């Protein structure tokens, strides 16, 4: 019975992790949403760069503006966007894995028409920080 209190302590400690500045660590879902919200809603490439690896930052630097990143990096130019997590391949034991795939659902206007699409991204955990390391090629689209 001494194992149960120790296990509960480990779980509670893992839920309250924070970085060296005392701020809570972002989950893969929060990183994914932060990136897409920066590109599609805030339209702020600099803000989006904090969620991605240096390789993707270099590509984003090449395009400079959010609309170019939408078009050339994500392959999806849209306006009046709402963003949500569609699926994530991670479970309760996320602290034991360093790689995650997230599918982000994007709804909005494409060419003036309602549009629903998704983008799949891979994240990797470096230390206590999750970063987007790959934007996977699109599988298809769903019209709204």
GROMACS .gro file of N, CA and C in nm:
model
  432
    1UNK      N    1   0.080  -0.120   0.000
    1UNK     CA    2   0.000   0.000   0.000
    1UNK      C    3   0.084   0.127   0.000
    2UNK      N    4   0.214   0.116   0.026
    2UNK     CA    5   0.301   0.233   0.025
    2UNK      C    6   0.327   0.282  -0.118
    3UNK      N    7   0.302   0.197  -0.215
    3UNK     CA    8   0.325   0.233  -0.354
    3UNK      C    9   0.223   0.335  -0.402
    4UNK      N   10   0.098   0.322  -0.362
    4UNK     CA   11  -0.008   0.411  -0.407
    4UNK      C   12   0.019   0.558  -0.372
    5UNK      N   13   0.054   0.593  -0.249
    5UNK     CA   14   0.085   0.734  -0.221
    5UNK      C   15   0.203   0.786  -0.303
    6UNK      N   16   0.303   0.703  -0.324
    6UNK     CA   17   0.419   0.746  -0.403
    6UNK      C   18   0.378   0.770  -0.548
    7UNK      N   19   0.293   0.682  -0.602
    7UNK     CA   20   0.245   0.698  -0.739
    7UNK      C   21   0.163   0.826  -0.753
    8UNK      N   22   0.076   0.853  -0.657
    8UNK     CA   23  -0.004   0.975  -0.661
    8UNK      C   24   0.083   1.100  -0.653
    9UNK      N   25   0.189   1.096  -0.575
    9UNK     CA   26   0.281   1.209  -0.564
    9UNK      C   27   0.350   1.235  -0.698
   10UNK      N   28   0.392   1.129  -0.765
   10UNK     CA   29   0.457   1.142  -0.896
   10UNK      C   30   0.360   1.204  -0.996
   11UNK      N   31   0.237   1.156  -0.997
   11UNK     CA   32   0.136   1.208  -1.091
   11UNK      C   33   0.109   1.355  -1.065
   12UNK      N   34   0.089   1.392  -0.941
   12UNK     CA   35   0.061   1.532  -0.908
   12UNK      C   36   0.180   1.622  -0.940
   13UNK      N   37   0.300   1.574  -0.918
   13UNK     CA   38   0.420   1.651  -0.951
   13UNK      C   39   0.430   1.672  -1.101
   14UNK      N   40   0.401   1.571  -1.181
   14UNK     CA   41   0.409   1.581  -1.326
   14UNK      C   42   0.306   1.679  -1.380
   15UNK      N   43   0.189   1.686  -1.318
   15UNK     CA   44   0.085   1.777  -1.365
   15UNK      C   45   0.122   1.923  -1.341
   16UNK      N   46   0.208   1.950  -1.246
   16UNK     CA   47   0.239   2.088  -1.211
   16UNK      C   48   0.376   2.132  -1.257
   17UNK      N   49   0.430   2.072  -1.362
   17UNK     CA   50   0.564   2.109  -1.407
   17UNK      C   51   0.567   2.252  -1.458
   18UNK      N   52   0.679   2.318  -1.437
   18UNK     CA   53   0.697   2.452  -1.490
   18UNK      C   54   0.841   2.466  -1.535
   19UNK      N   55   0.865   2.567  -1.615
   19UNK     CA   56   1.000   2.588  -1.664
   19UNK      C   57   1.084   2.662  -1.561
   20UNK      N   58   1.206   2.694  -1.598
   20UNK     CA   59   1.297   2.757  -1.503
   20UNK      C   60   1.253   2.899  -1.464
   21UNK      N   61   1.164   2.960  -1.540
   21UNK     CA   62   1.114   3.093  -1.507
   21UNK      C   63   0.988   3.086  -1.422
   22UNK      N   64   0.946   2.964  -1.388
   22UNK     CA   65   0.829   2.947  -1.304
   22UNK      C   66   0.697   2.947  -1.380
   23UNK      N   67   0.703   2.953  -1.513
   23UNK     CA   68   0.581   2.951  -1.592
   23UNK      C   69   0.546   2.806  -1.626
   24UNK      N   70   0.416   2.773  -1.632
   24UNK     CA   71   0.378   2.636  -1.661
   24UNK      C   72   0.421   2.596  -1.803
   25UNK      N   73   0.459   2.469  -1.817
   25UNK     CA   74   0.499   2.418  -1.947
   25UNK      C   75   0.376   2.402  -2.036
   26UNK      N   76   0.392   2.430  -2.164
   26UNK     CA   77   0.282   2.415  -2.258
   26UNK      C   78   0.270   2.269  -2.301
   27UNK      N   79   0.148   2.223  -2.314
   27UNK     CA   80   0.121   2.088  -2.361
   27UNK      C   81   0.136   2.087  -2.514
   28UNK      N   82   0.144   1.969  -2.575
   28UNK     CA   83   0.147   1.963  -2.722
   28UNK      C   84   0.026   2.030  -2.785
   29UNK      N   85  -0.091   2.016  -2.721
   29UNK     CA   86  -0.211   2.081  -2.774
   29UNK      C   87  -0.197   2.233  -2.770
   30UNK      N   88  -0.146   2.287  -2.659
   30UNK     CA   89  -0.129   2.432  -2.646
   30UNK      C   90  -0.027   2.486  -2.745
   31UNK      N   91   0.081   2.412  -2.768
   31UNK     CA   92   0.182   2.453  -2.865
   31UNK      C   93   0.122   2.455  -3.005
   32UNK      N   94   0.048   2.350  -3.039
   32UNK     CA   95  -0.015   2.340  -3.172
   32UNK      C   96  -0.113   2.455  -3.195
   33UNK      N   97  -0.201   2.477  -3.098
   33UNK     CA   98  -0.299   2.586  -3.111
   33UNK      C   99  -0.230   2.722  -3.114
   34UNK      N  100  -0.128   2.739  -3.032
   34UNK     CA  101  -0.054   2.865  -3.030
   34UNK      C  102   0.007   2.899  -3.165
   35UNK      N  103   0.066   2.799  -3.228
   35UNK     CA  104   0.127   2.819  -3.359
   35UNK      C  105   0.022   2.859  -3.463
   36UNK      N  106  -0.085   2.781  -3.474
   36UNK     CA  107  -0.186   2.808  -3.576
   36UNK      C  108  -0.262   2.938  -3.549
   37UNK      N  109  -0.285   2.970  -3.423
   37UNK     CA  110  -0.350   3.097  -3.391
   37UNK      C  111  -0.259   3.214  -3.427
   38UNK      N  112  -0.129   3.200  -3.406
   38UNK     CA  113  -0.036   3.308  -3.443
   38UNK      C  114  -0.036   3.331  -3.594
   39UNK      N  115  -0.041   3.225  -3.672
   39UNK     CA  116  -0.037   3.237  -3.818
   39UNK      C  117  -0.170   3.282  -3.876
   40UNK      N  118  -0.280   3.222  -3.831
   40UNK     CA  119  -0.410   3.248  -3.894
   40UNK      C  120  -0.492   3.358  -3.828
   41UNK      N  121  -0.478   3.378  -3.698
   41UNK     CA  122  -0.562   3.476  -3.630
   41UNK      C  123  -0.484   3.604  -3.600
   42UNK      N  124  -0.371   3.592  -3.531
   42UNK     CA  125  -0.288   3.711  -3.501
   42UNK      C  126  -0.209   3.755  -3.623
   43UNK      N  127  -0.182   3.661  -3.713
   43UNK     CA  128  -0.103   3.687  -3.834
   43UNK      C  129   0.035   3.743  -3.796
   44UNK      N  130   0.097   3.678  -3.698
   44UNK     CA  131   0.224   3.722  -3.641
   44UNK      C  132   0.328   3.609  -3.650
   45UNK      N  133   0.413   3.618  -3.750
   45UNK     CA  134   0.513   3.514  -3.774
   45UNK      C  135   0.612   3.505  -3.657
   46UNK      N  136   0.652   3.618  -3.602
   46UNK     CA  137   0.747   3.616  -3.489
   46UNK      C  138   0.688   3.542  -3.369
   47UNK      N  139   0.562   3.565  -3.342
   47UNK     CA  140   0.495   3.495  -3.231
   47UNK      C  141   0.489   3.344  -3.259
   48UNK      N  142   0.465   3.307  -3.383
   48UNK     CA  143   0.454   3.165  -3.420
   48UNK      C  144   0.587   3.093  -3.410
   49UNK      N  145   0.697   3.165  -3.430
   49UNK     CA  146   0.830   3.102  -3.433
   49UNK      C  147   0.869   3.041  -3.299
   50UNK      N  148   0.812   3.087  -3.189
   50UNK     CA  149   0.850   3.031  -3.059
   50UNK      C  150   0.795   2.890  -3.039
   51UNK      N  151   0.705   2.845  -3.127
   51UNK     CA  152   0.646   2.712  -3.116
   51UNK      C  153   0.711   2.609  -3.206
   52UNK      N  154   0.809   2.649  -3.286
   52UNK     CA  155   0.865   2.557  -3.387
   52UNK      C  156   1.016   2.541  -3.372
   53UNK      N  157   1.068   2.435  -3.435
   53UNK     CA  158   1.211   2.408  -3.435
   53UNK      C  159   1.286   2.514  -3.517
   54UNK      N  160   1.416   2.519  -3.502
   54UNK     CA  161   1.496   2.617  -3.576
   54UNK      C  162   1.488   2.595  -3.727
   55UNK      N  163   1.474   2.470  -3.771
   55UNK     CA  164   1.460   2.443  -3.916
   55UNK      C  165   1.335   2.511  -3.972
   56UNK      N  166   1.224   2.499  -3.901
   56UNK     CA  167   1.100   2.562  -3.947
   56UNK      C  168   1.109   2.713  -3.931
   57UNK      N  169   1.175   2.761  -3.826
   57UNK     CA  170   1.195   2.905  -3.809
   57UNK      C  171   1.268   2.963  -3.930
   58UNK      N  172   1.370   2.893  -3.978
   58UNK     CA  173   1.446   2.940  -4.095
   58UNK      C  174   1.356   2.951  -4.218
   59UNK      N  175   1.268   2.854  -4.238
   59UNK     CA  176   1.175   2.857  -4.352
   59UNK      C  177   1.079   2.975  -4.335
   60UNK      N  178   1.028   2.994  -4.213
   60UNK     CA  179   0.936   3.104  -4.188
   60UNK      C  180   1.004   3.240  -4.208
   61UNK      N  181   1.131   3.250  -4.173
   61UNK     CA  182   1.207   3.374  -4.196
   61UNK      C  183   1.212   3.407  -4.345
   62UNK      N  184   1.221   3.304  -4.427
   62UNK     CA  185   1.227   3.323  -4.572
   62UNK      C  186   1.098   3.388  -4.625
   63UNK      N  187   0.984   3.351  -4.568
   63UNK     CA  188   0.855   3.401  -4.617
   63UNK      C  189   0.808   3.529  -4.547
   64UNK      N  190   0.861   3.561  -4.432
   64UNK     CA  191   0.839   3.688  -4.360
   64UNK      C  192   0.698   3.713  -4.307
   65UNK      N  193   0.595   3.699  -4.390
   65UNK     CA  194   0.459   3.738  -4.349
   65UNK      C  195   0.367   3.616  -4.337
   66UNK      N  196   0.265   3.631  -4.253
   66UNK     CA  197   0.176   3.519  -4.222
   66UNK      C  198   0.105   3.464  -4.345
   67UNK      N  199   0.061   3.550  -4.435
   67UNK     CA  200  -0.010   3.500  -4.554
   67UNK      C  201   0.082   3.414  -4.640
   68UNK      N  202   0.210   3.448  -4.648
   68UNK     CA  203   0.305   3.366  -4.725
   68UNK      C  204   0.332   3.233  -4.654
   69UNK      N  205   0.339   3.236  -4.520
   69UNK     CA  206   0.357   3.112  -4.444
   69UNK      C  207   0.234   3.023  -4.463
   70UNK      N  208   0.115   3.082  -4.458
   70UNK     CA  209  -0.007   3.004  -4.483
   70UNK      C  210   0.001   2.935  -4.619
   71UNK      N  211   0.035   3.009  -4.721
   71UNK     CA  212   0.034   2.960  -4.858
   71UNK      C  213   0.146   2.860  -4.885
   72UNK      N  214   0.269   2.892  -4.844
   72UNK     CA  215   0.384   2.811  -4.885
   72UNK      C  216   0.427   2.705  -4.784
   73UNK      N  217   0.409   2.731  -4.656
   73UNK     CA  218   0.452   2.635  -4.554
   73UNK      C  219   0.338   2.540  -4.519
   74UNK      N  220   0.217   2.596  -4.502
   74UNK     CA  221   0.102   2.515  -4.463
   74UNK      C  222   0.015   2.474  -4.581
   75UNK      N  223   0.032   2.540  -4.694
   75UNK     CA  224  -0.045   2.506  -4.814
   75UNK      C  225  -0.194   2.534  -4.800
   76UNK      N  226  -0.229   2.635  -4.719
   76UNK     CA  227  -0.371   2.663  -4.695
   76UNK      C  228  -0.389   2.809  -4.654
   77UNK      N  229  -0.432   2.892  -4.749
   77UNK     CA  230  -0.461   3.032  -4.720
   77UNK      C  231  -0.607   3.044  -4.681
   78UNK      N  232  -0.632   3.100  -4.562
   78UNK     CA  233  -0.769   3.115  -4.513
   78UNK      C  234  -0.784   3.243  -4.432
   79UNK      N  235  -0.909   3.288  -4.420
   79UNK     CA  236  -0.943   3.404  -4.339
   79UNK      C  237  -1.058   3.369  -4.246
   80UNK      N  238  -1.080   3.452  -4.143
   80UNK     CA  239  -1.187   3.431  -4.045
   80UNK      C  240  -1.185   3.287  -3.993
   81UNK      N  241  -1.071   3.251  -3.936
   81UNK     CA  242  -1.043   3.113  -3.900
   81UNK      C  243  -1.076   3.083  -3.754
   82UNK      N  244  -1.125   2.962  -3.730
   82UNK     CA  245  -1.132   2.905  -3.595
   82UNK      C  246  -1.048   2.777  -3.599
   83UNK      N  247  -0.984   2.749  -3.489
   83UNK     CA  248  -0.888   2.639  -3.483
   83UNK      C  249  -0.919   2.552  -3.362
   84UNK      N  250  -0.910   2.420  -3.382
   84UNK     CA  251  -0.930   2.327  -3.271
   84UNK      C  252  -0.842   2.204  -3.292
   85UNK      N  253  -0.822   2.129  -3.186
   85UNK     CA  254  -0.748   2.004  -3.195
   85UNK      C  255  -0.846   1.896  -3.240
   86UNK      N  256  -0.814   1.829  -3.348
   86UNK     CA  257  -0.901   1.723  -3.398
   86UNK      C  258  -0.861   1.589  -3.337
   87UNK      N  259  -0.730   1.567  -3.326
   87UNK     CA  260  -0.683   1.438  -3.274
   87UNK      C  261  -0.538   1.453  -3.227
   88UNK      N  262  -0.502   1.374  -3.127
   88UNK     CA  263  -0.364   1.372  -3.078
   88UNK      C  264  -0.331   1.228  -3.042
   89UNK      N  265  -0.213   1.183  -3.081
   89UNK     CA  266  -0.175   1.044  -3.057
   89UNK      C  267  -0.095   1.029  -2.928
   90UNK      N  268  -0.151   1.077  -2.821
   90UNK     CA  269  -0.081   1.072  -2.693
   90UNK      C  270  -0.183   1.039  -2.585
   91UNK      N  271  -0.138   0.980  -2.477
   91UNK     CA  272  -0.230   0.941  -2.372
   91UNK      C  273  -0.187   0.997  -2.237
   92UNK      N  274  -0.242   0.942  -2.134
   92UNK     CA  275  -0.215   0.988  -1.997
   92UNK      C  276  -0.066   0.986  -1.964
   93UNK      N  277   0.009   0.896  -2.025
   93UNK     CA  278   0.150   0.880  -1.992
   93UNK      C  279   0.240   0.965  -2.080
   94UNK      N  280   0.192   1.082  -2.121
   94UNK     CA  281   0.266   1.169  -2.212
   94UNK      C  282   0.405   1.206  -2.161
   95UNK      N  283   0.426   1.203  -2.032
   95UNK     CA  284   0.557   1.242  -1.981
   95UNK      C  285   0.665   1.139  -2.016
   96UNK      N  286   0.622   1.022  -2.064
   96UNK     CA  287   0.718   0.918  -2.098
   96UNK      C  288   0.749   0.914  -2.247
   97UNK      N  289   0.691   1.002  -2.326
   97UNK     CA  290   0.716   1.004  -2.470
   97UNK      C  291   0.773   1.140  -2.510
   98UNK      N  292   0.854   1.139  -2.615
   98UNK     CA  293   0.915   1.262  -2.664
   98UNK      C  294   0.864   1.304  -2.801
   99UNK      N  295   0.781   1.221  -2.865
   99UNK     CA  296   0.730   1.251  -2.999
   99UNK      C  297   0.579   1.235  -3.002
  100UNK      N  298   0.511   1.332  -3.062
  100UNK     CA  299   0.366   1.335  -3.067
  100UNK      C  300   0.321   1.384  -3.204
  101UNK      N  301   0.211   1.329  -3.252
  101UNK     CA  302   0.148   1.378  -3.374
  101UNK      C  303   0.014   1.439  -3.337
  102UNK      N  304  -0.013   1.559  -3.388
  102UNK     CA  305  -0.137   1.631  -3.359
  102UNK      C  306  -0.203   1.667  -3.492
  103UNK      N  307  -0.335   1.648  -3.499
  103UNK     CA  308  -0.412   1.694  -3.614
  103UNK      C  309  -0.492   1.816  -3.570
  104UNK      N  310  -0.470   1.927  -3.639
  104UNK     CA  311  -0.538   2.053  -3.608
  104UNK      C  312  -0.645   2.078  -3.713
  105UNK      N  313  -0.767   2.101  -3.666
  105UNK     CA  314  -0.881   2.130  -3.755
  105UNK      C  315  -0.891   2.280  -3.773
  106UNK      N  316  -0.899   2.323  -3.899
  106UNK     CA  317  -0.905   2.465  -3.933
  106UNK      C  318  -1.034   2.491  -4.009
  107UNK      N  319  -1.116   2.585  -3.958
  107UNK     CA  320  -1.241   2.622  -4.023
  107UNK      C  321  -1.237   2.771  -4.053
  108UNK      N  322  -1.285   2.807  -4.171
  108UNK     CA  323  -1.288   2.948  -4.206
  108UNK      C  324  -1.327   2.969  -4.350
  109UNK      N  325  -1.279   3.078  -4.406
  109UNK     CA  326  -1.310   3.112  -4.545
  109UNK      C  327  -1.187   3.093  -4.632
  110UNK      N  328  -1.205   3.021  -4.740
  110UNK     CA  329  -1.100   3.004  -4.840
  110UNK      C  330  -1.159   3.051  -4.972
  111UNK      N  331  -1.102   3.157  -5.025
  111UNK     CA  332  -1.156   3.213  -5.149
  111UNK      C  333  -1.300   3.261  -5.134
  112UNK      N  334  -1.338   3.304  -5.013
  112UNK     CA  335  -1.473   3.354  -4.989
  112UNK      C  336  -1.575   3.245  -4.957
  113UNK      N  337  -1.536   3.119  -4.963
  113UNK     CA  338  -1.626   3.007  -4.935
  113UNK      C  339  -1.592   2.942  -4.803
  114UNK      N  340  -1.697   2.888  -4.736
  114UNK     CA  341  -1.673   2.813  -4.613
  114UNK      C  342  -1.583   2.694  -4.643
  115UNK      N  343  -1.490   2.670  -4.552
  115UNK     CA  344  -1.392   2.564  -4.575
  115UNK      C  345  -1.352   2.501  -4.442
  116UNK      N  346  -1.340   2.370  -4.442
  116UNK     CA  347  -1.290   2.296  -4.327
  116UNK      C  348  -1.175   2.210  -4.375
  117UNK      N  349  -1.065   2.216  -4.304
  117UNK     CA  350  -0.946   2.140  -4.345
  117UNK      C  351  -0.870   2.102  -4.220
  118UNK      N  352  -0.768   2.021  -4.237
  118UNK     CA  353  -0.684   1.990  -4.122
  118UNK      C  354  -0.539   1.984  -4.165
  119UNK      N  355  -0.453   1.998  -4.068
  119UNK     CA  356  -0.309   1.987  -4.088
  119UNK      C  357  -0.255   1.899  -3.976
  120UNK      N  358  -0.165   1.809  -4.015
  120UNK     CA  359  -0.102   1.719  -3.920
  120UNK      C  360   0.040   1.767  -3.894
  121UNK      N  361   0.074   1.776  -3.766
  121UNK     CA  362   0.208   1.822  -3.729
  121UNK      C  363   0.270   1.724  -3.631
  122UNK      N  364   0.401   1.719  -3.633
  122UNK     CA  365   0.475   1.636  -3.537
  122UNK      C  366   0.547   1.728  -3.441
  123UNK      N  367   0.541   1.693  -3.314
  123UNK     CA  368   0.609   1.769  -3.209
  123UNK      C  369   0.710   1.679  -3.141
  124UNK      N  370   0.818   1.741  -3.095
  124UNK     CA  371   0.921   1.669  -3.022
  124UNK      C  372   0.948   1.744  -2.892
  125UNK      N  373   0.969   1.670  -2.787
  125UNK     CA  374   0.995   1.731  -2.657
  125UNK      C  375   1.145   1.745  -2.638
  126UNK      N  376   1.191   1.870  -2.621
  126UNK     CA  377   1.331   1.900  -2.593
  126UNK      C  378   1.336   1.953  -2.450
  127UNK      N  379   1.394   1.874  -2.361
  127UNK     CA  380   1.391   1.910  -2.219
  127UNK      C  381   1.248   1.903  -2.172
  128UNK      N  382   1.193   2.016  -2.127
  128UNK     CA  383   1.053   2.022  -2.086
  128UNK      C  384   0.966   2.098  -2.185
  129UNK      N  385   1.020   2.126  -2.303
  129UNK     CA  386   0.950   2.209  -2.400
  129UNK      C  387   0.912   2.130  -2.525
  130UNK      N  388   0.787   2.141  -2.565
  130UNK     CA  389   0.741   2.080  -2.690
  130UNK      C  390   0.760   2.179  -2.804
  131UNK      N  391   0.815   2.131  -2.917
  131UNK     CA  392   0.833   2.213  -3.037
  131UNK      C  393   0.780   2.139  -3.159
  132UNK      N  394   0.721   2.213  -3.250
  132UNK     CA  395   0.677   2.155  -3.377
  132UNK      C  396   0.802   2.132  -3.461
  133UNK      N  397   0.823   2.007  -3.505
  133UNK     CA  398   0.942   1.976  -3.584
  133UNK      C  399   0.910   1.942  -3.728
  134UNK      N  400   0.781   1.917  -3.758
  134UNK     CA  401   0.745   1.882  -3.895
  134UNK      C  402   0.599   1.913  -3.920
  135UNK      N  403   0.571   1.967  -4.037
  135UNK     CA  404   0.434   1.985  -4.084
  135UNK      C  405   0.417   1.883  -4.196
  136UNK      N  406   0.336   1.782  -4.170
  136UNK     CA  407   0.324   1.670  -4.263
  136UNK      C  408   0.243   1.711  -4.386
  137UNK      N  409   0.274   1.649  -4.501
  137UNK     CA  410   0.197   1.680  -4.623
  137UNK      C  411   0.048   1.651  -4.602
  138UNK      N  412  -0.036   1.734  -4.662
  138UNK     CA  413  -0.179   1.716  -4.641
  138UNK      C  414  -0.230   1.588  -4.707
  139UNK      N  415  -0.326   1.524  -4.641
  139UNK     CA  416  -0.384   1.399  -4.690
  139UNK      C  417  -0.502   1.424  -4.780
  140UNK      N  418  -0.570   1.533  -4.761
  140UNK     CA  419  -0.691   1.563  -4.838
  140UNK      C  420  -0.764   1.677  -4.770
  141UNK      N  421  -0.878   1.710  -4.821
  141UNK     CA  422  -0.952   1.822  -4.764
  141UNK      C  423  -1.098   1.783  -4.745
  142UNK      N  424  -1.164   1.862  -4.662
  142UNK     CA  425  -1.306   1.843  -4.634
  142UNK      C  426  -1.374   1.976  -4.661
  143UNK      N  427  -1.471   1.977  -4.750
  143UNK     CA  428  -1.542   2.102  -4.777
  143UNK      C  429  -1.652   2.122  -4.676
  144UNK      N  430  -1.674   2.249  -4.636
  144UNK     CA  431  -1.777   2.281  -4.539
  144UNK      C  432  -1.904   2.328  -4.603
   0.00000   0.00000   0.00000
